[in-house]
Each structure stands twice: as C-alpha cells, then as structure tokens.
Amino acid sequence: MKKFTPFPNIKKLFSIFIMTLWVSHSAIAASPESFTKISISNVWSGAIIVVWATGGNSWLWGYTPYDAQSFGQNNNWSIQYNNNSTFTFKNVQQNTCMTAYSTSGLTHNSCEAGATNQQFQPILTDSGAIQLKSVSLQNKCITTFESSDYKYAFGLNFTNCASQGEEADSKQLWALNPATSKAKVSSHDEQ
C-alpha cells in the first residue's frame, strides 16, 4: 500500500516560498538599479563565480568569498531575464556577460542580445539549489572542480546536467545570493 503524503513536494514548495519572500523583501528594500546584483555560489565548495582576469574572453573562476574580497564588484553579477525563461549574467564591474565558451569552461565577453552562449536556464532542485544549464551547449550545466594549478581557486567547466528525478552532484549545484558588497539596512518598524 502506498503511503499517503498530503504534501509530497513540501521541500520544493518551501524553497519556492522562501525564494519568493527573499525576492519580495529585496524588491521593497532595494532600489531598482541595485535589485538584481547578486553573487553566484557553489553548494559543494562555497566558491563564488568571479572575474579574475579583466580582459575580455578571459576564463571565469570560483573563489571563496574570503579569498575574493579584494576583487570588489568583479564578484557580483546582475541578472537579465530573457523571454525564453533563461538568465543572462552581466558582471557588475566589467559590464561583460558570462559566456559558455565550450565544455572546457566559462569566459566573460561583450554582451550580445540573444546570444545563446550567454543564456542559462535555472533548473530547480528539491534542496532549493539550482543547476545552471547552458542554452548553447547541449544538456551541459556549470560545474566546479578543484584546481591543481591554483591553491585558492576552483575551476569551472560544463558536465552533463542531472535529469529530472536524479541526484545532482553538489559540484553542479548553485545558489543565487546577495551581492558580496556592503548593504544598507532597509527601513523597518522598531518596537
């Protein structure tokens, strides 16, 4: 006999509820120009996606927020929402867009309207984390890995996305967080 579960997707519903509250609060607390500034962190390593080398077509890397403190706004991204339910991430400091260069990794380049290699589909998981699937690379999601070349950096590349119902490797799970910069406290009622 199948066990009755009144809310079988409660984790997913709770994650969506929390995200909605966060977005709603952010929309009220932030000015329109600062609302979409975020950092993108990996669940496995805690590393955030950063622009390390500022020249266009340079590789993007993952650094822990502590190790990336001196990078300033190169740690932060703004989100452009595309008509096809995808995101384009634009670096706040460089005004360049995250680009799926190849399965070897991510670069940042001049933003091009409609460029599929600059579009990423968020795929929600039951933990609340997301996979970031490249539109231009068939069924490939951003993944982080330990870099043997650099002690403090994590590499970024693309591996096959987990399918619906499969467990996704935590190296492929991401969270969209507030920007790694100072923030003003929103107005609130004091008791």
C-alpha positions as a LaTeX table, in Angstrom:
\begin{tabular}{lrrr}
\hline
Residue & $x$ (\AA) & $y$ (\AA) & $z$ (\AA) \\
\hline
Met1 & 0.00 & 0.00 & 0.00 \\
Lys2 & 1.35 & 3.40 & $-0.97$ \\
Lys3 & 1.90 & 5.78 & 1.93 \\
Phe4 & $-0.33$ & 8.86 & 1.76 \\
Thr5 & 1.67 & 12.07 & 1.72 \\
Pro6 & $-0.54$ & 15.18 & 1.93 \\
Phe7 & 2.17 & 17.50 & 0.55 \\
Pro8 & 4.59 & 15.34 & $-1.48$ \\
Asn9 & 6.56 & 18.34 & $-2.76$ \\
Ile10 & 6.73 & 20.23 & 0.53 \\
Lys11 & 10.50 & 20.83 & 0.24 \\
Lys12 & 10.09 & 22.28 & $-3.22$ \\
Leu13 & 7.11 & 24.40 & $-2.13$ \\
Phe14 & 9.01 & 25.62 & 0.93 \\
Ser15 & 12.04 & 26.55 & $-1.22$ \\
Ile16 & 9.85 & 28.48 & $-3.63$ \\
Phe17 & 8.10 & 30.21 & $-0.71$ \\
Ile18 & 11.43 & 31.27 & 0.85 \\
Met19 & 12.77 & 32.48 & $-2.51$ \\
Thr20 & 9.56 & 34.47 & $-3.08$ \\
Leu21 & 9.86 & 36.08 & 0.36 \\
Trp22 & 13.52 & 36.93 & $-0.27$ \\
Val23 & 12.81 & 38.41 & $-3.70$ \\
Ser24 & 9.78 & 40.34 & $-2.38$ \\
His25 & 11.77 & 41.78 & 0.52 \\
Ser26 & 14.68 & 42.63 & $-1.78$ \\
Ala27 & 12.35 & 44.37 & $-4.20$ \\
Ile28 & 10.98 & 46.53 & $-1.41$ \\
Ala29 & 14.35 & 47.17 & 0.27 \\
Ala30 & 16.46 & 47.80 & $-2.82$ \\
Ser31 & 16.35 & 50.48 & $-5.43$ \\
Pro32 & 15.55 & 49.18 & $-8.94$ \\
Glu33 & 19.14 & 49.61 & $-10.14$ \\
Ser34 & 20.58 & 47.54 & $-7.27$ \\
Phe35 & 17.87 & 44.88 & $-7.02$ \\
Thr36 & 19.44 & 42.35 & $-9.36$ \\
Lys37 & 23.02 & 42.49 & $-8.03$ \\
Ile38 & 23.86 & 39.00 & $-6.85$ \\
Ser39 & 26.70 & 36.60 & $-6.24$ \\
Ile40 & 26.58 & 33.03 & $-7.53$ \\
Ser41 & 27.92 & 30.41 & $-5.10$ \\
Asn42 & 28.56 & 26.71 & $-5.44$ \\
Val43 & 26.98 & 24.39 & $-2.88$ \\
Trp44 & 29.97 & 21.99 & $-2.76$ \\
Ser45 & 32.87 & 24.46 & $-2.46$ \\
Gly46 & 31.21 & 27.67 & $-1.32$ \\
Ala47 & 33.12 & 29.38 & $-4.12$ \\
Ile48 & 31.54 & 32.29 & $-5.97$ \\
Ile49 & 31.92 & 32.84 & $-9.70$ \\
Val50 & 34.30 & 35.79 & $-10.22$ \\
Val51 & 36.06 & 37.72 & $-12.94$ \\
Trp52 & 39.74 & 37.29 & $-12.08$ \\
Ala53 & 41.43 & 38.42 & $-15.31$ \\
Thr54 & 39.64 & 41.52 & $-16.55$ \\
Gly55 & 40.43 & 41.28 & $-20.27$ \\
Gly56 & 37.53 & 40.11 & $-22.43$ \\
Asn57 & 37.38 & 36.40 & $-23.28$ \\
Ser58 & 39.20 & 35.54 & $-20.03$ \\
Trp59 & 38.27 & 32.47 & $-18.01$ \\
Leu60 & 35.96 & 32.82 & $-15.03$ \\
Trp61 & 37.00 & 31.16 & $-11.76$ \\
Gly62 & 35.49 & 30.18 & $-8.45$ \\
Tyr63 & 36.91 & 31.71 & $-5.26$ \\
Thr64 & 35.63 & 31.59 & $-1.71$ \\
Pro65 & 34.15 & 34.94 & $-0.69$ \\
Tyr66 & 37.01 & 35.36 & 1.81 \\
Asp67 & 39.69 & 34.83 & $-0.84$ \\
Ala68 & 37.86 & 37.08 & $-3.32$ \\
Gln69 & 37.42 & 40.10 & $-1.03$ \\
Ser70 & 39.92 & 42.22 & $-2.96$ \\
Phe71 & 38.12 & 41.59 & $-6.28$ \\
Gly72 & 35.36 & 44.06 & $-5.36$ \\
Gln73 & 32.46 & 44.22 & $-7.81$ \\
Asn74 & 34.12 & 41.57 & $-10.02$ \\
Asn75 & 32.41 & 39.13 & $-7.61$ \\
Asn76 & 28.94 & 40.40 & $-8.42$ \\
Trp77 & 26.55 & 39.91 & $-11.30$ \\
Ser78 & 23.30 & 41.45 & $-12.43$ \\
Ile79 & 20.58 & 39.24 & $-13.86$ \\
Gln80 & 18.89 & 39.88 & $-17.17$ \\
Tyr81 & 15.69 & 37.87 & $-17.57$ \\
Asn82 & 15.25 & 36.63 & $-21.14$ \\
Asn83 & 11.94 & 35.88 & $-22.92$ \\
Asn84 & 12.79 & 32.16 & $-23.15$ \\
Ser85 & 12.85 & 31.70 & $-19.33$ \\
Thr86 & 16.63 & 31.93 & $-19.15$ \\
Phe87 & 19.05 & 34.28 & $-17.37$ \\
Thr88 & 21.98 & 36.25 & $-18.72$ \\
Phe89 & 24.53 & 37.22 & $-16.07$ \\
Lys90 & 26.32 & 40.57 & $-16.53$ \\
Asn91 & 29.37 & 41.35 & $-14.39$ \\
Val92 & 28.77 & 44.49 & $-12.33$ \\
Gln93 & 32.36 & 45.79 & $-12.62$ \\
Gln94 & 33.31 & 44.79 & $-16.17$ \\
Asn95 & 29.90 & 45.11 & $-17.90$ \\
Thr96 & 30.68 & 41.85 & $-19.69$ \\
Cys97 & 28.48 & 38.76 & $-19.80$ \\
Met98 & 29.13 & 35.25 & $-18.56$ \\
Thr99 & 29.69 & 33.13 & $-21.66$ \\
Ala100 & 29.68 & 29.36 & $-22.19$ \\
Tyr101 & 32.94 & 29.19 & $-24.15$ \\
Ser102 & 32.93 & 25.40 & $-24.53$ \\
Thr103 & 32.61 & 22.39 & $-22.25$ \\
Ser104 & 36.07 & 23.46 & $-21.03$ \\
Gly105 & 34.67 & 26.44 & $-19.19$ \\
Leu106 & 33.19 & 29.90 & $-18.84$ \\
Thr107 & 34.58 & 33.21 & $-20.03$ \\
His108 & 33.31 & 36.77 & $-19.88$ \\
Asn109 & 32.77 & 38.69 & $-23.11$ \\
Ser110 & 30.90 & 41.66 & $-24.54$ \\
Cys111 & 27.19 & 41.17 & $-24.05$ \\
Glu112 & 25.29 & 40.29 & $-27.22$ \\
Ala113 & 21.48 & 40.43 & $-27.26$ \\
Gly114 & 20.05 & 36.99 & $-27.97$ \\
Ala115 & 23.42 & 35.17 & $-27.81$ \\
Thr116 & 22.55 & 31.62 & $-26.71$ \\
Asn117 & 26.05 & 31.09 & $-25.28$ \\
Gln118 & 25.20 & 33.84 & $-22.76$ \\
Gln119 & 21.89 & 32.31 & $-21.69$ \\
Phe120 & 21.49 & 29.92 & $-18.78$ \\
Gln121 & 18.38 & 28.01 & $-17.76$ \\
Pro122 & 17.94 & 27.63 & $-14.00$ \\
Ile123 & 16.84 & 24.12 & $-13.05$ \\
Leu124 & 15.38 & 23.94 & $-9.53$ \\
Thr125 & 16.22 & 21.02 & $-7.24$ \\
Asp126 & 14.37 & 19.85 & $-4.15$ \\
Ser127 & 17.10 & 21.37 & $-1.93$ \\
Gly128 & 16.41 & 24.87 & $-3.25$ \\
Ala129 & 19.72 & 24.98 & $-5.13$ \\
Ile130 & 19.74 & 25.24 & $-8.92$ \\
Gln131 & 21.64 & 23.79 & $-11.81$ \\
Leu132 & 22.67 & 26.39 & $-14.42$ \\
Lys133 & 22.15 & 24.79 & $-17.82$ \\
Ser134 & 23.80 & 26.35 & $-20.87$ \\
Val135 & 21.42 & 27.04 & $-23.74$ \\
Ser136 & 24.20 & 26.70 & $-26.34$ \\
Leu137 & 25.82 & 23.51 & $-25.00$ \\
Gln138 & 23.52 & 20.51 & $-25.29$ \\
Asn139 & 22.41 & 19.37 & $-21.78$ \\
Lys140 & 25.53 & 20.81 & $-20.07$ \\
Cys141 & 25.50 & 22.52 & $-16.68$ \\
Ile142 & 28.12 & 24.67 & $-14.96$ \\
Thr143 & 30.27 & 22.55 & $-12.64$ \\
Thr144 & 33.15 & 23.45 & $-10.33$ \\
Phe145 & 36.25 & 21.40 & $-9.60$ \\
Glu146 & 39.43 & 21.62 & $-7.53$ \\
Ser147 & 42.17 & 23.36 & $-9.48$ \\
Ser148 & 45.61 & 21.77 & $-9.34$ \\
Asp149 & 47.09 & 24.97 & $-10.81$ \\
Tyr150 & 45.90 & 27.44 & $-8.19$ \\
Lys151 & 45.72 & 26.87 & $-4.45$ \\
Tyr152 & 42.79 & 29.20 & $-3.76$ \\
Ala153 & 40.81 & 28.89 & $-6.98$ \\
Phe154 & 38.22 & 26.43 & $-8.21$ \\
Gly155 & 37.92 & 25.73 & $-11.91$ \\
Leu156 & 34.63 & 25.99 & $-13.79$ \\
Asn157 & 33.55 & 23.79 & $-16.69$ \\
Phe158 & 30.48 & 22.01 & $-18.01$ \\
Thr159 & 29.32 & 18.46 & $-17.40$ \\
Asn160 & 26.07 & 16.65 & $-18.20$ \\
Cys161 & 23.13 & 18.03 & $-16.26$ \\
Ala162 & 21.35 & 15.65 & $-13.92$ \\
Ser163 & 17.98 & 14.58 & $-15.30$ \\
Gln164 & 14.65 & 15.01 & $-13.54$ \\
Gly165 & 14.48 & 12.65 & $-10.56$ \\
Glu166 & 18.27 & 12.05 & $-10.49$ \\
Glu167 & 20.54 & 13.31 & $-7.75$ \\
Ala168 & 22.71 & 16.17 & $-8.93$ \\
Asp169 & 26.34 & 16.28 & $-7.85$ \\
Ser170 & 26.79 & 19.17 & $-5.37$ \\
Lys171 & 29.64 & 20.44 & $-7.57$ \\
Gln172 & 26.88 & 21.27 & $-10.07$ \\
Leu173 & 24.51 & 23.00 & $-7.63$ \\
Trp174 & 24.41 & 26.77 & $-7.27$ \\
Ala175 & 22.70 & 29.40 & $-5.12$ \\
Leu176 & 21.92 & 32.97 & $-6.11$ \\
Asn177 & 22.87 & 35.13 & $-3.13$ \\
Pro178 & 23.00 & 38.81 & $-2.28$ \\
Ala179 & 25.97 & 40.69 & $-3.74$ \\
Thr180 & 29.26 & 40.44 & $-1.85$ \\
Ser181 & 29.34 & 44.13 & $-1.00$ \\
Lys182 & 28.17 & 46.46 & 1.71 \\
Ala183 & 24.41 & 46.79 & 2.08 \\
Lys184 & 22.09 & 49.36 & 3.63 \\
Val185 & 19.56 & 48.18 & 6.17 \\
Ser186 & 16.02 & 48.62 & 4.88 \\
Ser187 & 13.52 & 50.69 & 6.80 \\
His188 & 11.66 & 48.73 & 9.43 \\
Asp189 & 9.42 & 49.35 & 12.40 \\
Glu190 & 11.26 & 49.42 & 15.69 \\
Gln191 & 9.37 & 48.20 & 18.73 \\
\hline
\end{tabular}
